[in-house]
PDB file of C-alpha atoms in Angstrom:
ATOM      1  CA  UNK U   1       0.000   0.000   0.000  1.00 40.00           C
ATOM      2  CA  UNK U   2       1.102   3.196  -0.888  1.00 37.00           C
ATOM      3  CA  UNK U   3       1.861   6.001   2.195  1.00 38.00           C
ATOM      4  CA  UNK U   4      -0.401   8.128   3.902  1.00 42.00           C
ATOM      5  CA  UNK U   5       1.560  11.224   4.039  1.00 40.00           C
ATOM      6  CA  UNK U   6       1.627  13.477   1.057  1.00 39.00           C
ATOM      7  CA  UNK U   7       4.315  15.434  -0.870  1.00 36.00           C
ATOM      8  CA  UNK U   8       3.819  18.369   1.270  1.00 39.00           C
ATOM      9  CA  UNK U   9       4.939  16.528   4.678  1.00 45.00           C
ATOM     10  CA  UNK U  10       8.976  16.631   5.702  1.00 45.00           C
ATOM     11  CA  UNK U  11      10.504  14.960   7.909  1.00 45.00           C
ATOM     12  CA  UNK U  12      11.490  16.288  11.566  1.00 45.00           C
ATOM     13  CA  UNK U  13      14.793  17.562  11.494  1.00 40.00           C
ATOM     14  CA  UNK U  14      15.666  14.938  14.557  1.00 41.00           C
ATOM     15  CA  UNK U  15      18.288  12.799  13.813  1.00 46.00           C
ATOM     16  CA  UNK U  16      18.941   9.982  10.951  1.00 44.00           C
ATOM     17  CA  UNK U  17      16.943   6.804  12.392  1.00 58.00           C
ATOM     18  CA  UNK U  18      15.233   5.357   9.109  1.00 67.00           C
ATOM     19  CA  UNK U  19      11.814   4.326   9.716  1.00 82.00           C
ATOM     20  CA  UNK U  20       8.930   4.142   7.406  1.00 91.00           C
ATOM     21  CA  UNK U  21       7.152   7.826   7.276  1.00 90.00           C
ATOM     22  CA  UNK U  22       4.443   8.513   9.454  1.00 95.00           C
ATOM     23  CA  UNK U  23       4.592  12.284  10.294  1.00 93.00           C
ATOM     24  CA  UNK U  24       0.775  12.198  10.321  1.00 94.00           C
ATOM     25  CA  UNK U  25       0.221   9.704  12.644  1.00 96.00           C
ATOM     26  CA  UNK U  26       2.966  11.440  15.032  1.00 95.00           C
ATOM     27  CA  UNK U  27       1.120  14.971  14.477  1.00 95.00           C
ATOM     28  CA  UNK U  28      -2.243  13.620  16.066  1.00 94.00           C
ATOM     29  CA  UNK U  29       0.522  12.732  19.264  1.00 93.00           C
ATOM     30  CA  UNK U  30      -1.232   9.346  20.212  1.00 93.00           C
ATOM     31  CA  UNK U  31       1.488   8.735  22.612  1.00 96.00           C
ATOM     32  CA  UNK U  32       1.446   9.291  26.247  1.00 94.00           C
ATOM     33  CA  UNK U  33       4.982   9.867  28.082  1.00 95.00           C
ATOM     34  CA  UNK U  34       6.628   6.946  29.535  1.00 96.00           C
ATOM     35  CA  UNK U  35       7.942   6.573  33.208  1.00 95.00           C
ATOM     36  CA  UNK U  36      11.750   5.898  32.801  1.00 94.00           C
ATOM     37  CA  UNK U  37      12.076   5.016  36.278  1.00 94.00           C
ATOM     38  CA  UNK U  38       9.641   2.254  35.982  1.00 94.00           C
ATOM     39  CA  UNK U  39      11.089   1.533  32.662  1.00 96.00           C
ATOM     40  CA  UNK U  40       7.491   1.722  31.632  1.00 97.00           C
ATOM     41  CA  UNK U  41       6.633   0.234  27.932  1.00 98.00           C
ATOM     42  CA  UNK U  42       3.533   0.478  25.945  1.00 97.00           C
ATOM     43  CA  UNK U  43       1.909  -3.128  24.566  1.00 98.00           C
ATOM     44  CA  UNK U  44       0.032  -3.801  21.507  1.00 98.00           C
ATOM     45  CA  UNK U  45      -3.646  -5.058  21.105  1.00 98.00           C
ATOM     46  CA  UNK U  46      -3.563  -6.889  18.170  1.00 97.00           C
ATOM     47  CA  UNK U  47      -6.594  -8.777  15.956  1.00 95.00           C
ATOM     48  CA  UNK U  48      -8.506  -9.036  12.556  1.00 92.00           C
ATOM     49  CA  UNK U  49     -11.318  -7.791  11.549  1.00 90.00           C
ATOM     50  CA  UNK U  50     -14.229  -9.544   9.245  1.00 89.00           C
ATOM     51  CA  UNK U  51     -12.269  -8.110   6.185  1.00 88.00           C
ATOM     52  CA  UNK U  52      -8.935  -9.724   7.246  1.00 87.00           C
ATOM     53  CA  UNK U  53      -7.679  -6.434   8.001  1.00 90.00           C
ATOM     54  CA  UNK U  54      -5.404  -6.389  10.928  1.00 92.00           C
ATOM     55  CA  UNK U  55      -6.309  -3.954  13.735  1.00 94.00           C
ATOM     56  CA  UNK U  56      -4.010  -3.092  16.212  1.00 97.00           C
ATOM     57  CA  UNK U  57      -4.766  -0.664  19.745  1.00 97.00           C
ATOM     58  CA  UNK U  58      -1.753   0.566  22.099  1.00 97.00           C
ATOM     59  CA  UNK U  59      -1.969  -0.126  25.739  1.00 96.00           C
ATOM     60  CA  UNK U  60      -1.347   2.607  28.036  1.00 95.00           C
ATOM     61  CA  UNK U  61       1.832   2.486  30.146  1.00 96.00           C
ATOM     62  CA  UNK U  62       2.772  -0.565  32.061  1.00 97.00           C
ATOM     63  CA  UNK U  63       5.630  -1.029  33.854  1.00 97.00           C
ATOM     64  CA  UNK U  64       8.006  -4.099  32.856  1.00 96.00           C
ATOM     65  CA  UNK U  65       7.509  -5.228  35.807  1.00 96.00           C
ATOM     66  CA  UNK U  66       4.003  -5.442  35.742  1.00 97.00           C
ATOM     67  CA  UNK U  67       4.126  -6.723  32.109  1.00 97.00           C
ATOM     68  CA  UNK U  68       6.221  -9.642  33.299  1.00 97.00           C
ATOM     69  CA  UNK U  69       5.226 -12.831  31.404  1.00 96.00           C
ATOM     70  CA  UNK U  70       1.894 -11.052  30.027  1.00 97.00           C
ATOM     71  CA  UNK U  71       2.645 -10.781  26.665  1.00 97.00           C
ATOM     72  CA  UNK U  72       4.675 -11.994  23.084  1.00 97.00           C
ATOM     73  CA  UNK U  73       7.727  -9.772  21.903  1.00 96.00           C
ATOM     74  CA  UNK U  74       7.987 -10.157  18.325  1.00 95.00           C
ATOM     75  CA  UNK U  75      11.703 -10.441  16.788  1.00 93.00           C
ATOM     76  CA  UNK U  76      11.696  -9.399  12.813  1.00 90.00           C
ATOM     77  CA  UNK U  77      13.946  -7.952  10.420  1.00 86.00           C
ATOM     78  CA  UNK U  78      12.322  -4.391   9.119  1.00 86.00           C
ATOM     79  CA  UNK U  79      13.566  -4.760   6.198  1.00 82.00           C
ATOM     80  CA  UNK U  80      13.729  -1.426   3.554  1.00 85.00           C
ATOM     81  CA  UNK U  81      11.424   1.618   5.038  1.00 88.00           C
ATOM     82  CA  UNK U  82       9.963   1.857   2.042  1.00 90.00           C
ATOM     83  CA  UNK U  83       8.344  -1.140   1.702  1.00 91.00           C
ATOM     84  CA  UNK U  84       5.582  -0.918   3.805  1.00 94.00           C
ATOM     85  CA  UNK U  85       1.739  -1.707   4.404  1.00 94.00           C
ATOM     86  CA  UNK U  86      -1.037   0.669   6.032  1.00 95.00           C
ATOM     87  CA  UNK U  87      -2.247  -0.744   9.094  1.00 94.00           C
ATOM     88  CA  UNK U  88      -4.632   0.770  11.691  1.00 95.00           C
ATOM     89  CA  UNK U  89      -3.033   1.785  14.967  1.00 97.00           C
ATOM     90  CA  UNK U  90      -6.136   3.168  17.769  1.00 96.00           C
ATOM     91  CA  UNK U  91      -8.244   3.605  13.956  1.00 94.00           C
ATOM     92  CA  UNK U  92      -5.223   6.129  12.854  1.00 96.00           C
ATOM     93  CA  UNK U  93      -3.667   5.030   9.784  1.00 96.00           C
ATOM     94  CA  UNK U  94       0.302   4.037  10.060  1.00 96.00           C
ATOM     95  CA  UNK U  95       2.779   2.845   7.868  1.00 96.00           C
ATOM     96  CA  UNK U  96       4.230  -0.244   9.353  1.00 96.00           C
ATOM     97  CA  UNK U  97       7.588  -1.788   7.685  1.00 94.00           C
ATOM     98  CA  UNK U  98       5.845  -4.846   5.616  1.00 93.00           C
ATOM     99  CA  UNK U  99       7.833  -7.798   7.414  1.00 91.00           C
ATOM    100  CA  UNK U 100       6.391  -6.468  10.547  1.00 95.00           C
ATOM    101  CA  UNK U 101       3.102  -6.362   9.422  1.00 95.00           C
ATOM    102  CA  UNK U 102       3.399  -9.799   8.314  1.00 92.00           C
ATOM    103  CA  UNK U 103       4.993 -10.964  11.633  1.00 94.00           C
ATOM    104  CA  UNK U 104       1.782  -9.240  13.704  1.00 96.00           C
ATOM    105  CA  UNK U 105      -0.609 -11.367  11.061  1.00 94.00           C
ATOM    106  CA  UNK U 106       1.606 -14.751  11.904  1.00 92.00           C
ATOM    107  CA  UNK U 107       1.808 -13.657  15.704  1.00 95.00           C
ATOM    108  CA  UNK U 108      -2.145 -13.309  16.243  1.00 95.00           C
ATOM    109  CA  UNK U 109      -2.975 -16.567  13.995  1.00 92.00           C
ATOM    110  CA  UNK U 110      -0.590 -18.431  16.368  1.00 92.00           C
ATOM    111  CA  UNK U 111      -2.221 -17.399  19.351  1.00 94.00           C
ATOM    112  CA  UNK U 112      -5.541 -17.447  18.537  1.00 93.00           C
ATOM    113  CA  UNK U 113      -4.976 -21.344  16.905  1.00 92.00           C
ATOM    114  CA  UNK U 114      -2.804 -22.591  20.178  1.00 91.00           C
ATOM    115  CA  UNK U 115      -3.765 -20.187  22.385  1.00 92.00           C
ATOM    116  CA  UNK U 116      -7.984 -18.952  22.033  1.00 93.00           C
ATOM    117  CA  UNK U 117      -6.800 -15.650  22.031  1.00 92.00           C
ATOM    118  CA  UNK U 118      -9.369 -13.088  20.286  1.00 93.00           C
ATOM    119  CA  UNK U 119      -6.766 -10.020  21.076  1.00 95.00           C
ATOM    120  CA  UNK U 120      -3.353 -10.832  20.896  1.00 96.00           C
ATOM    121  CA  UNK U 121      -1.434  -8.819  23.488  1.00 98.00           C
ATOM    122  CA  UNK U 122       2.268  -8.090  21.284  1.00 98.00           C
ATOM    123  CA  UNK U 123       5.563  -5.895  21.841  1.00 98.00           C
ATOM    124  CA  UNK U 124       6.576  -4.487  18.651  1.00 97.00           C
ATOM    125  CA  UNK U 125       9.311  -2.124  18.582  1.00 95.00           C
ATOM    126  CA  UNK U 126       8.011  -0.070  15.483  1.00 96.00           C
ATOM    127  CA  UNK U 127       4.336   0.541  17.134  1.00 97.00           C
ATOM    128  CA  UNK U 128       5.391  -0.005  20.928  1.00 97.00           C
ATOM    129  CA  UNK U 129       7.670   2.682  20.497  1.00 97.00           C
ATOM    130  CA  UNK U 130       7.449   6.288  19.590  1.00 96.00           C
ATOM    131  CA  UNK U 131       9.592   6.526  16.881  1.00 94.00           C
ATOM    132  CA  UNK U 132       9.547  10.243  16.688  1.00 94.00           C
ATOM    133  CA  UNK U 133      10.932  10.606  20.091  1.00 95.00           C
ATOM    134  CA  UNK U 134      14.413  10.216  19.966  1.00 94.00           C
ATOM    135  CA  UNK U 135      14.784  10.849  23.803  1.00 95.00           C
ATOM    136  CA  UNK U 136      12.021   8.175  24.565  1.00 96.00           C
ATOM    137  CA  UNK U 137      13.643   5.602  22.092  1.00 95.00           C
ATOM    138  CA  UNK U 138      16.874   5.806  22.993  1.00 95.00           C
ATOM    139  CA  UNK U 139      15.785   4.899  26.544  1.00 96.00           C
ATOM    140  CA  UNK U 140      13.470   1.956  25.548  1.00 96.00           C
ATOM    141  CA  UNK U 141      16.338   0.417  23.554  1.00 94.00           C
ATOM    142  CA  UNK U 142      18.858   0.608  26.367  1.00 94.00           C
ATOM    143  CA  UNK U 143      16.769  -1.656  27.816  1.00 95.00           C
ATOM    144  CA  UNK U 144      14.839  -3.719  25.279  1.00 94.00           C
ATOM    145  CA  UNK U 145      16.911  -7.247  26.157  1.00 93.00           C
ATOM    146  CA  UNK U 146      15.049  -7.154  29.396  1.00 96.00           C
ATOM    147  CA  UNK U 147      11.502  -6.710  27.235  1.00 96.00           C
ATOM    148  CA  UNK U 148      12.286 -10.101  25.448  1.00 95.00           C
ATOM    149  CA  UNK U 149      13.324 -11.069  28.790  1.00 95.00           C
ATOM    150  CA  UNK U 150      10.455 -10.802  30.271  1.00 96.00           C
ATOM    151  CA  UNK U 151       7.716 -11.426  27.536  1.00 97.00           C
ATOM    152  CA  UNK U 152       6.294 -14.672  27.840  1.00 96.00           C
ATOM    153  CA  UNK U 153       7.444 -15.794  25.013  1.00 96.00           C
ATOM    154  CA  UNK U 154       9.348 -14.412  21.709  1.00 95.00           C
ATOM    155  CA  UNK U 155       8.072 -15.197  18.227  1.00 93.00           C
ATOM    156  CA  UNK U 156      10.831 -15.115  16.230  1.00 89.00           C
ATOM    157  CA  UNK U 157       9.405 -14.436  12.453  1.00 86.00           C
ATOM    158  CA  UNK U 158      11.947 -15.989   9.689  1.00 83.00           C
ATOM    159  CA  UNK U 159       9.305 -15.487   6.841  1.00 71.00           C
ATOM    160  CA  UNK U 160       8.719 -12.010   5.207  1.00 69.00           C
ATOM    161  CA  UNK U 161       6.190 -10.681   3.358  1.00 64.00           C
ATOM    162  CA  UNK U 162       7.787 -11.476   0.421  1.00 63.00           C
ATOM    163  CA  UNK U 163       9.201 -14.946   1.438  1.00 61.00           C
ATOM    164  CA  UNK U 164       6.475 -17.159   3.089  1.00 62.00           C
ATOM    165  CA  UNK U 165       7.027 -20.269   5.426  1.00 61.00           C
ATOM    166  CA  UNK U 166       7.561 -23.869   3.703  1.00 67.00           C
ATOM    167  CA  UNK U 167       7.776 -27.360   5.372  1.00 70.00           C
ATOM    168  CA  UNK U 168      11.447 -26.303   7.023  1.00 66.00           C
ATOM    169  CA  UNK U 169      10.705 -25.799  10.823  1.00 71.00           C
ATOM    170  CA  UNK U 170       7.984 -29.144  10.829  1.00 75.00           C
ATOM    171  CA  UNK U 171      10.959 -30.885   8.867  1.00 70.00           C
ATOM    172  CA  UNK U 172      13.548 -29.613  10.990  1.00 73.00           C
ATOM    173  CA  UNK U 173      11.664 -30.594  14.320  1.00 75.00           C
ATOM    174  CA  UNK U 174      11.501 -34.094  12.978  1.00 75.00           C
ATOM    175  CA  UNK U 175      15.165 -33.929  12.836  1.00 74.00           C
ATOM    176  CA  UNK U 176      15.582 -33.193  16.130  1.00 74.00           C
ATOM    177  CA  UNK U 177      13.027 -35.980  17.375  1.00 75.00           C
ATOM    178  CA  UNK U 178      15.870 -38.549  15.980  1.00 68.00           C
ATOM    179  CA  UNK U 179      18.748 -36.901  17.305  1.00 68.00           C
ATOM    180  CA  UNK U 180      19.845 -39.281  20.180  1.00 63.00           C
ATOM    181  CA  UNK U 181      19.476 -37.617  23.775  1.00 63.00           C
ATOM    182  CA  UNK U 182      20.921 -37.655  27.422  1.00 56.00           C
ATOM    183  CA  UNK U 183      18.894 -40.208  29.212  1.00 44.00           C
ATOM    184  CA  UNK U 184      19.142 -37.610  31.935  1.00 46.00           C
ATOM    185  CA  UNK U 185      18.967 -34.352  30.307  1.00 48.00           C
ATOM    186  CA  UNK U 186      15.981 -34.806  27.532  1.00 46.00           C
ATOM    187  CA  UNK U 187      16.818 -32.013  25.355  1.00 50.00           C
ATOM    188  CA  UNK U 188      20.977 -32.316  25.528  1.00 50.00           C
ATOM    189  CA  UNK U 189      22.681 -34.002  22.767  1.00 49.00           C
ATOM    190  CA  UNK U 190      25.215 -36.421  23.305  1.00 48.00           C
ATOM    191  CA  UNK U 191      28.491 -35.333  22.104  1.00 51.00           C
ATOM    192  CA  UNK U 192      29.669 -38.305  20.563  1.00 53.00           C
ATOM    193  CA  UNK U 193      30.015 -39.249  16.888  1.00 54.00           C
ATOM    194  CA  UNK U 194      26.330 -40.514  15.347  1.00 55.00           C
ATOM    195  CA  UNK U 195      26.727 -43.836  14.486  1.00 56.00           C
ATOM    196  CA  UNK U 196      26.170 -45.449  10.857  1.00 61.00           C
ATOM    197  CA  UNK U 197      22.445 -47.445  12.702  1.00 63.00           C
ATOM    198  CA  UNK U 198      21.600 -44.715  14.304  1.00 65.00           C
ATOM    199  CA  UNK U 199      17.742 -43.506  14.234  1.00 70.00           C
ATOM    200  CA  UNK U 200      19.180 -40.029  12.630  1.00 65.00           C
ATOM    201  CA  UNK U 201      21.114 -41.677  10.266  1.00 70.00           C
ATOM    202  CA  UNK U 202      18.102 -44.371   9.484  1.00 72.00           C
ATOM    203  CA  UNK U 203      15.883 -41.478   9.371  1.00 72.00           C
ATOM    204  CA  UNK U 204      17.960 -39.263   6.261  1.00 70.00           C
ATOM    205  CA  UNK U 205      18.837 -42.229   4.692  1.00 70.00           C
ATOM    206  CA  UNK U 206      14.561 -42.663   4.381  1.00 74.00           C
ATOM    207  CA  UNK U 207      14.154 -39.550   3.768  1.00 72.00           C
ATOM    208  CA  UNK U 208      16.866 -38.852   0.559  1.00 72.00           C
ATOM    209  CA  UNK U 209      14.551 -42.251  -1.047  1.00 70.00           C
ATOM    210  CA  UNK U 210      11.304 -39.434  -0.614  1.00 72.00           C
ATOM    211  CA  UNK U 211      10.884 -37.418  -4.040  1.00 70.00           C
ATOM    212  CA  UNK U 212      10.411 -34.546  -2.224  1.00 75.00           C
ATOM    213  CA  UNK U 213      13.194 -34.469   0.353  1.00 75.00           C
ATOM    214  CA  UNK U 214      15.521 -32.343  -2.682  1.00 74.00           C
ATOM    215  CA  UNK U 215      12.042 -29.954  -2.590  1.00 78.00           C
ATOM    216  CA  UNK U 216      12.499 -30.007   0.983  1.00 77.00           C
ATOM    217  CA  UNK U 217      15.845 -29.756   1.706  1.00 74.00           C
ATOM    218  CA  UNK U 218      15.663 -26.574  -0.728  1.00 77.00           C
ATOM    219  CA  UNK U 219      13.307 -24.789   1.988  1.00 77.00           C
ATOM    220  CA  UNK U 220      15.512 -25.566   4.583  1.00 73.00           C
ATOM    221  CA  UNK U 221      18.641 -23.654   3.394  1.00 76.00           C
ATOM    222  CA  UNK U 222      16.025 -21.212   2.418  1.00 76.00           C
ATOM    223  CA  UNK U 223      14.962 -20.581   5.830  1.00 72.00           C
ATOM    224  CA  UNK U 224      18.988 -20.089   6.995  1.00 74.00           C
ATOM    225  CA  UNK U 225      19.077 -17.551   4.085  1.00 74.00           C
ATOM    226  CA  UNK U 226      16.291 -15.619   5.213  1.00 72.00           C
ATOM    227  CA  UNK U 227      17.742 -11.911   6.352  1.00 69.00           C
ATOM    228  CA  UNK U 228      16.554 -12.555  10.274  1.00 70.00           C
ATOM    229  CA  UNK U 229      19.932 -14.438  10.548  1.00 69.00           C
ATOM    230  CA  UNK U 230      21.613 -11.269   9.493  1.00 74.00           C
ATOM    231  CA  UNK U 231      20.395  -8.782  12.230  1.00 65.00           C
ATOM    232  CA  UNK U 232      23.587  -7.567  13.723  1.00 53.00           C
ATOM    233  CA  UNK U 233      21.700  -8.852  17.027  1.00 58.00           C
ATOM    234  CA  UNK U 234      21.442 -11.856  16.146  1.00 53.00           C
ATOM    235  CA  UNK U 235      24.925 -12.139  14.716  1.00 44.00           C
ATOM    236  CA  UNK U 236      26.304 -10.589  17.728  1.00 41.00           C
ATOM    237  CA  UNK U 237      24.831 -13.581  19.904  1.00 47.00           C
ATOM    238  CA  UNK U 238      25.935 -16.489  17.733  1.00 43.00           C
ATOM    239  CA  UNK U 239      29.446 -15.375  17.870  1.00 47.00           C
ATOM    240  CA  UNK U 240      29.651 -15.278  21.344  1.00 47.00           C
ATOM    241  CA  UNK U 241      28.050 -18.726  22.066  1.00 45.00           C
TER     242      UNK U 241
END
C-alpha cells in the first residue's frame, strides 16, 4: 500500500533513524509519556477484523515489571522503510515496515490457533515505540533485552512478506526428534560421533529415497538464508556462544 503522508509533509529535522514515514500519525501525538524510572513500555492489542484487516490498539503504560510474562515480543527484520503496508493503529492510519506487518498477522494466527486468544497482546518495537521521540527511544532500547526477557514468550518471524514459510521448521523438528538424547537431560545431545544405525542416520537415509526431500531440503537452506539471521543482534549472539 502506498503512504499516507503526502508530498507536502517533511521529515522532523531529529536525527537519521530510518523508519517508514508517518509524520501524520505522530502529528495527532497518540502517545502518552513513559515513566523511565519504571522503565514503563507500551503493549500492543492486536486482531482481525471480518475483512482480514489487521487492527491493532496501544496499551497505556505498564511497567516491565508489571508486564512480566503477560505478553509476546515479536523479533523481525524491518527490512527497507519503504516497503511498507497501512495498518490501523487506535483507527489512525500508520505505515508499518511490511515484514512487521506480516509478523503481527503470523503472531495473532498463532495465538488465537494454540492459544484462544481473540486479542493478541504483542511488543513491537516499530508501534510499541514512539519513533519520533528520539529521547524516549533511545531509553526503551537501552533496555529492550530485558523486554524479550520478560515477555512470555518471543516469536521469532523468519518469513517475510515477500518470502512465506515452507515445510522447514515441521521438517527440521523431525530432525531433532531422531537426534539421540541424554537419558538424563531430555533435550541435551550427546556429544559423541552418530553412528552409521543410528535412528538419525536411518531417518535421512529414508528420507533422501522421498521425491520430495531435494524440494524439501531446498526450503531448509532457504529458511537459513532468510535476512533474520543477518540482524547484527542476532549475529552478535551467535558469535559469542
Amino acid at each position: 500500500m502506498t503512504s499516507v503522508t503526502g508530498p507536502a509533509d517533511t521529515p522532523p529535522q531529529t536525527d537519521n533513524f530510518y523508519s517508514p514515514a508517518n509524520f501524520a500519525f505522530y502529528a495527532r501525538q497518540p502517545y502518552r509519556p513513559l515513566d523511565n524510572d519504571t522503565n514503563s513500555i507500551r503493549l500492543l492489542k492486536v486482531s482481525i477484523d471480518t475483512f482480514g484487516q489487521l487492527q491493532c490498539r496501544l496499551t497505556d503504560e505498564i511497567s516491565l515489571a508489571e508486564a512480566l510474562g503477560t505478553f509476546s515480543a515479536i523479533s523481525y527484520c524491518a527490512g527497507d522503510a519503504h516497503d511498507t503496508r497501512l495498518l490501523r493503529v487506535d483507527g489512525q492510519p500508520f505505515n508499518a515496515f511490511a515484514n512487521l506487518a506480516h509478523a503481527l498477522e503470523e503472531t495473532y494466527r498463532y495465538r488465537s490457533e494454540k492459544h484462544g486468544d481473540v486479542e493478541a497482546t504483542v511488543w513491537a518495537d516499530q508501534i510499541c515505540i514512539n519513533q519520533s521521540d528520539p529521547l524516549e527511544r533511545a531509553h526503551q532500547v537501552s533496555f529492550m533485552h530485558k523486554i524479550y526477557e520478560m515477555a512470555h514468550e518471543v516469536i521469532v518471524a523468519l518469513s517475510t512478506e515477500k518470502q512465506r514459510g515452507g515445510p522447514a521448521i515441521p521438517w527440521i523438528k523431525e530432525v531433532y526428534e531422531h537426534l539421540p538424547k541424554d537419558v538424563g537431560h531430555i533435550k541435551a545431545y550427546k556429544r559423541k560421533p552418530v553412528g552409521i544405525d543410528s535412528p538419525l542416520t536411518r531417518f535421512f537415509w529414508s528420507q533422501m529415497r522421498d521425491q520430495n526431500f531435494e524440494s524439501i531440503w531446498v526450503e531448509v537452506l532457504q529458511m537459513f538464508k532468510q535476512p533474520w539471521w543477518t540482524r547484527v543482534w542476532v549475529s552478535v549472539q551467535s558469535k559469542s556462544r
